CSV table of C-alpha atoms in Angstrom, one decimal:
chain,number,residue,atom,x,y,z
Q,260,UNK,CA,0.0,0.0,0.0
Q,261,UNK,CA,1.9,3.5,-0.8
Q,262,UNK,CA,2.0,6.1,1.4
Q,263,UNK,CA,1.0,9.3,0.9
Q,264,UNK,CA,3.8,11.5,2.6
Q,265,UNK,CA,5.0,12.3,-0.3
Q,266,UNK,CA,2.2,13.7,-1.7
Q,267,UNK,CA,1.7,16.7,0.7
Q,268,UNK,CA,3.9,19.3,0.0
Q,269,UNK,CA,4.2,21.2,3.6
Q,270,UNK,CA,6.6,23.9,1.9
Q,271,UNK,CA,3.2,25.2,0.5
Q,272,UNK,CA,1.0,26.8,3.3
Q,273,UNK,CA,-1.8,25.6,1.0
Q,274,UNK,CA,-2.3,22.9,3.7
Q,275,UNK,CA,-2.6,25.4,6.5
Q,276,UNK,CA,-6.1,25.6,6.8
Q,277,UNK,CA,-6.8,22.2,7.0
Q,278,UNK,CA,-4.1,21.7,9.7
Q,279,UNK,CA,-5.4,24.8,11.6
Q,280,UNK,CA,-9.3,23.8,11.1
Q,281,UNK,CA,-8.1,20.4,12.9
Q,282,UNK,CA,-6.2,22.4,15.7
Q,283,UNK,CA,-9.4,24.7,16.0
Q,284,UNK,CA,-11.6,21.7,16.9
Q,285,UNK,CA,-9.2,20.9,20.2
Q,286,UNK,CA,-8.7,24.0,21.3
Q,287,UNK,CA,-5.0,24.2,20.5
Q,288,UNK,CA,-2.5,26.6,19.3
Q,289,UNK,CA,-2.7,27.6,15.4
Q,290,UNK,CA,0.1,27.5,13.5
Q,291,UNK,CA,1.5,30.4,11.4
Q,292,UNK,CA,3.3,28.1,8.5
Q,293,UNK,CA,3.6,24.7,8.0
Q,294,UNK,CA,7.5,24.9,7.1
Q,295,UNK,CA,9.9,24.2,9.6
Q,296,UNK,CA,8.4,25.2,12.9
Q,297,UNK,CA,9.5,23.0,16.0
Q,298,UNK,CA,5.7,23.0,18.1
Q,299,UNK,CA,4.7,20.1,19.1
Q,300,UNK,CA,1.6,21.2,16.8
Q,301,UNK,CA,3.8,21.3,13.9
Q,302,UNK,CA,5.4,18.0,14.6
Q,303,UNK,CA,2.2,16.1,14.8
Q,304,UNK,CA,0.9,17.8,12.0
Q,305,UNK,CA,3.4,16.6,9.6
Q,306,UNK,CA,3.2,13.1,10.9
Q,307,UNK,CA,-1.2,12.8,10.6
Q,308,UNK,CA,-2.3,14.8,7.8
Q,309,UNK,CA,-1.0,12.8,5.4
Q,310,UNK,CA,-2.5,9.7,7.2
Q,311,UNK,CA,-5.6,11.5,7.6
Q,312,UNK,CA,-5.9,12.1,3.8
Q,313,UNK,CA,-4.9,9.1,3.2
Q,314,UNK,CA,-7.6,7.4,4.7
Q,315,UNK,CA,-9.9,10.1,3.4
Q,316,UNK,CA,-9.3,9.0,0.0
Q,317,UNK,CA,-8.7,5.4,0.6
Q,318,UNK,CA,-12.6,5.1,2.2
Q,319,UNK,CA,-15.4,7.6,0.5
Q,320,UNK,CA,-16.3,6.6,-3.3
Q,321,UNK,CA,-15.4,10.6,-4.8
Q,322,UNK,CA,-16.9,9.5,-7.7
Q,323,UNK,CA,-17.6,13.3,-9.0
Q,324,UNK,CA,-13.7,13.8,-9.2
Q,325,UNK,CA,-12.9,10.3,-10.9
Q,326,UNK,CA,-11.4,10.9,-14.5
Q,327,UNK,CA,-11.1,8.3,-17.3
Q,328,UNK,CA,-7.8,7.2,-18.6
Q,329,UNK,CA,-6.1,4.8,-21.2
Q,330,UNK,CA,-3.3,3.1,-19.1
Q,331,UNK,CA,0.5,2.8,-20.5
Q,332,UNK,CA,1.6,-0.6,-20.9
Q,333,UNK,CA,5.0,-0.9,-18.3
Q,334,UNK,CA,8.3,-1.3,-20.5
Q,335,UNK,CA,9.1,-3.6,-17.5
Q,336,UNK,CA,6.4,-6.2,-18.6
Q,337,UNK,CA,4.0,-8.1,-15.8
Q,338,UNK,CA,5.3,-8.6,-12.0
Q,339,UNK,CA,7.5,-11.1,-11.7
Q,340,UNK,CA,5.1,-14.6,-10.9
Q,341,UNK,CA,2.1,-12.9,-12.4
Q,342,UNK,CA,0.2,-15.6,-14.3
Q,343,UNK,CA,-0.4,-12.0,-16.8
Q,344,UNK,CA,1.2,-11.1,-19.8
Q,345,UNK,CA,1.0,-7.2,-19.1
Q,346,UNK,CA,1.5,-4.7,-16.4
Q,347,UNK,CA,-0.5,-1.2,-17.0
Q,348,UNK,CA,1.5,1.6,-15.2
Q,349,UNK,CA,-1.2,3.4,-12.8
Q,350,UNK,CA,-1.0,7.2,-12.9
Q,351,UNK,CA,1.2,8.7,-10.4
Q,352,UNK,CA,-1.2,10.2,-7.9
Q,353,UNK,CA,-3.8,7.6,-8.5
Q,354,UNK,CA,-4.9,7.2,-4.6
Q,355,UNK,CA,-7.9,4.8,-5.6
Q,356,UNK,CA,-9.0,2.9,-8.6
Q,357,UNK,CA,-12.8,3.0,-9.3
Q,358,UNK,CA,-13.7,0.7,-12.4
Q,359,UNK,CA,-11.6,-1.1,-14.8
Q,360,UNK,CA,-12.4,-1.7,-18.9
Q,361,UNK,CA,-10.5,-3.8,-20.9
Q,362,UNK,CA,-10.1,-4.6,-24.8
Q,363,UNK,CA,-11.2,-7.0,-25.1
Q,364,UNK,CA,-13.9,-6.3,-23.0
Q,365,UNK,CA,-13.9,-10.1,-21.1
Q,366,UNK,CA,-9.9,-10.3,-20.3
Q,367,UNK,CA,-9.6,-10.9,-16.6
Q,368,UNK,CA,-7.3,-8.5,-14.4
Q,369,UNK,CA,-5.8,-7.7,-11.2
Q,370,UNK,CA,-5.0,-4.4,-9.7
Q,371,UNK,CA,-1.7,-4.3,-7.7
Q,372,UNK,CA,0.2,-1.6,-6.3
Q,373,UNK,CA,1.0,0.9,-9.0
Q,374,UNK,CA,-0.1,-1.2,-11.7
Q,375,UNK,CA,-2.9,-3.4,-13.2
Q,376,UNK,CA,-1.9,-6.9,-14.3
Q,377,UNK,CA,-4.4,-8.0,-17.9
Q,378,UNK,CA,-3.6,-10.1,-20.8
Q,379,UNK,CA,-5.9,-7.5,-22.6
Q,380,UNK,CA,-4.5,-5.4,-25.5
Q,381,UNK,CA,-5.8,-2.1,-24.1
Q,382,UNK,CA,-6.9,-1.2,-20.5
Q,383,UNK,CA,-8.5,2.2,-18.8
Q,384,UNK,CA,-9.4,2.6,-15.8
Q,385,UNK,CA,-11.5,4.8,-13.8
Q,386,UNK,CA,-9.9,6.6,-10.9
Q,387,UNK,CA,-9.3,9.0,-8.4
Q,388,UNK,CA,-6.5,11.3,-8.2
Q,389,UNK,CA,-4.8,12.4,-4.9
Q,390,UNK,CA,-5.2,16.7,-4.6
Q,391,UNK,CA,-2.2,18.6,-4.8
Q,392,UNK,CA,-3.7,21.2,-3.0
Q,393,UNK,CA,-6.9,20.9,-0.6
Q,394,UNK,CA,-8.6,23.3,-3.5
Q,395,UNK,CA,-8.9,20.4,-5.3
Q,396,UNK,CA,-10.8,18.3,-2.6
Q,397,UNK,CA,-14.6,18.4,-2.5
Q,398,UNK,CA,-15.8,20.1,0.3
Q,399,UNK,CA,-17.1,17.1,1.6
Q,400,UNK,CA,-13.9,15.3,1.9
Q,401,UNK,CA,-12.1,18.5,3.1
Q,402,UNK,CA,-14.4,18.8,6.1
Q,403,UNK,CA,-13.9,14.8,6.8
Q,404,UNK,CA,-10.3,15.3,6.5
Q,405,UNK,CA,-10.6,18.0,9.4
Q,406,UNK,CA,-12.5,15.9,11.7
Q,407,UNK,CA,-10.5,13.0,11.4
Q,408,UNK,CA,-7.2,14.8,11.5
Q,409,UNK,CA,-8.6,16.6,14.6
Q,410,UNK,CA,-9.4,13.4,16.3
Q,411,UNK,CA,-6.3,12.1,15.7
Q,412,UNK,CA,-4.7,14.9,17.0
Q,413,UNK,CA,-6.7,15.1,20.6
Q,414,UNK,CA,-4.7,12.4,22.0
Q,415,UNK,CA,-1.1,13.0,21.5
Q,416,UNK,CA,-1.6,17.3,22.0
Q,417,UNK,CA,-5.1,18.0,24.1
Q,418,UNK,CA,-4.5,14.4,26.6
Q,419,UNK,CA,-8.1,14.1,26.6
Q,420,UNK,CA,-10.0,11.0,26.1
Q,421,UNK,CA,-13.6,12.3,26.0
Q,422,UNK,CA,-12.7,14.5,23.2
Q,423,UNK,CA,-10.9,12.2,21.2
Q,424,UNK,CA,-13.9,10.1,21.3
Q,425,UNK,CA,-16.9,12.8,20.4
Q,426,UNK,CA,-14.7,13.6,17.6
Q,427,UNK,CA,-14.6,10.0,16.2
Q,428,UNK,CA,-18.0,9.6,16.6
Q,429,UNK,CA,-18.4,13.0,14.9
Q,430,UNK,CA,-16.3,11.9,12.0
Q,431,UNK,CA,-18.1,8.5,11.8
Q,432,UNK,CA,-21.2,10.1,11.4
Q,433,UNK,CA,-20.0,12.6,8.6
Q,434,UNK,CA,-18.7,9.7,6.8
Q,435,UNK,CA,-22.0,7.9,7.4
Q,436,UNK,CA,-23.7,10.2,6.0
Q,437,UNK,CA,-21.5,10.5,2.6
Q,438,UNK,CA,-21.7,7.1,2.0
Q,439,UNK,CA,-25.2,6.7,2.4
Q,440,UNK,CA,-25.8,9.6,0.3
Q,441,UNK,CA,-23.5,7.7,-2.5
Q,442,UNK,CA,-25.4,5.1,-2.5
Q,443,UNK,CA,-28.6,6.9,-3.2
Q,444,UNK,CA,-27.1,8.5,-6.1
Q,445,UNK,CA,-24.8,5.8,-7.3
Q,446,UNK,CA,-24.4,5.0,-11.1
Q,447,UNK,CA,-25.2,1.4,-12.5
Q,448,UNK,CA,-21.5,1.9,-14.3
Q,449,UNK,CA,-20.0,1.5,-11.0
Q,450,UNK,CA,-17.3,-0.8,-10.2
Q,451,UNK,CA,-19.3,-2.4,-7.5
Q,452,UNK,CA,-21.9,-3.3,-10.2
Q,453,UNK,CA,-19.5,-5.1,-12.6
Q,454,UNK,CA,-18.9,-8.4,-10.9
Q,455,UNK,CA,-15.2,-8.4,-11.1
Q,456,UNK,CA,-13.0,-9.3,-8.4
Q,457,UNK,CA,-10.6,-6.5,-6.5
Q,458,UNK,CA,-7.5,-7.3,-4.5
């Protein structure tokens, strides 16, 4: 499973209102940048946020952000003891794959880490691309993010136990509520309607 440290660039105070919406929440001190302060805000900042958004995007569906594309086949060939012929390289910031198609449309697959594994000819995929900057998060997923950052951050800074827990139960209750609302305006083009087998 990759990790999405990389993919928060900290040198760009982009981030800061997320980190300081999170900090708001348990009453603690705000931060002024997110580059190279030594708080014991700071330091727990750099360590969660990218675990908060990587749950984030690794849980809710964000199927009104997912973008089509026509996978490269990998100059490296299939992963070594694939039973495949092909590897497809994933895009870069891909954080979640939604729905495969291949050509032809009945070759089986398998999606790995970084790459998806067909005998097919062609493959695209559906998918979901991490944000470079929280502008290009849905609201939605932004306010989650905050929650659940926040509630990962009452332990370690705020020491208290009761607040930790209203703000999981907070952030279960927002994600409730986007899932359930996904499901009530979910597409028959799904991936969860196509019968095929993720790993």
């Amino acid at each position: 499973k990759k990790t999405m440290q990389q993919d928060i660039d900290f040198s760009n105070n982009s981030w800061l209102d997320v980190a300081n919406g999170a900090l708001a929440l348990i009453s603690a001190d705000l931060l002024q940048s997110l580059g190279g302060e030594g708080t014991i805000e700071s330091k727990y900042i750099h360590v969660l946020m990218p675990k908060a958004l990587e749950q984030v995007y690794s849980i809710l569906p964000l199927d009104d952000i997912s973008q089509w594309v026509q996978l490269t086949r990998s100059t490296g060939g299939a992963n070594i003891g694939s039973s495949y012929s092909y590897a497809y390289d994933l895009p870069k910031r891909c954080a979640t794959v939604r729905e495969v198609k291949t050509e032809p449309g009945d070759s089986e697959f398998q999606v790995v880490k970084n790459a998806v594994l067909s005998d097919a000819e062609a493959v695209n995929i559906r998918y979901i691309s991490l944000p470079s900057t929280p502008e290009d998060m849905p609201y939605y997923a932004k306010s989650l993010m905050i929650t659940l950052l926040a509630s990962m951050l009452a332990g370690p800074i705020s020491h208290d136990a009761t607040m930790v827990s209203t703000l999981k139960a907070d952030y279960q209750s927002q994600l409730g509520n986007c899932l359930a609302f996904r499901k009530l305006t979910r597409h028959s083009d799904s991936y969860m309607d196509t019968g095929k087998e993720w790993n």
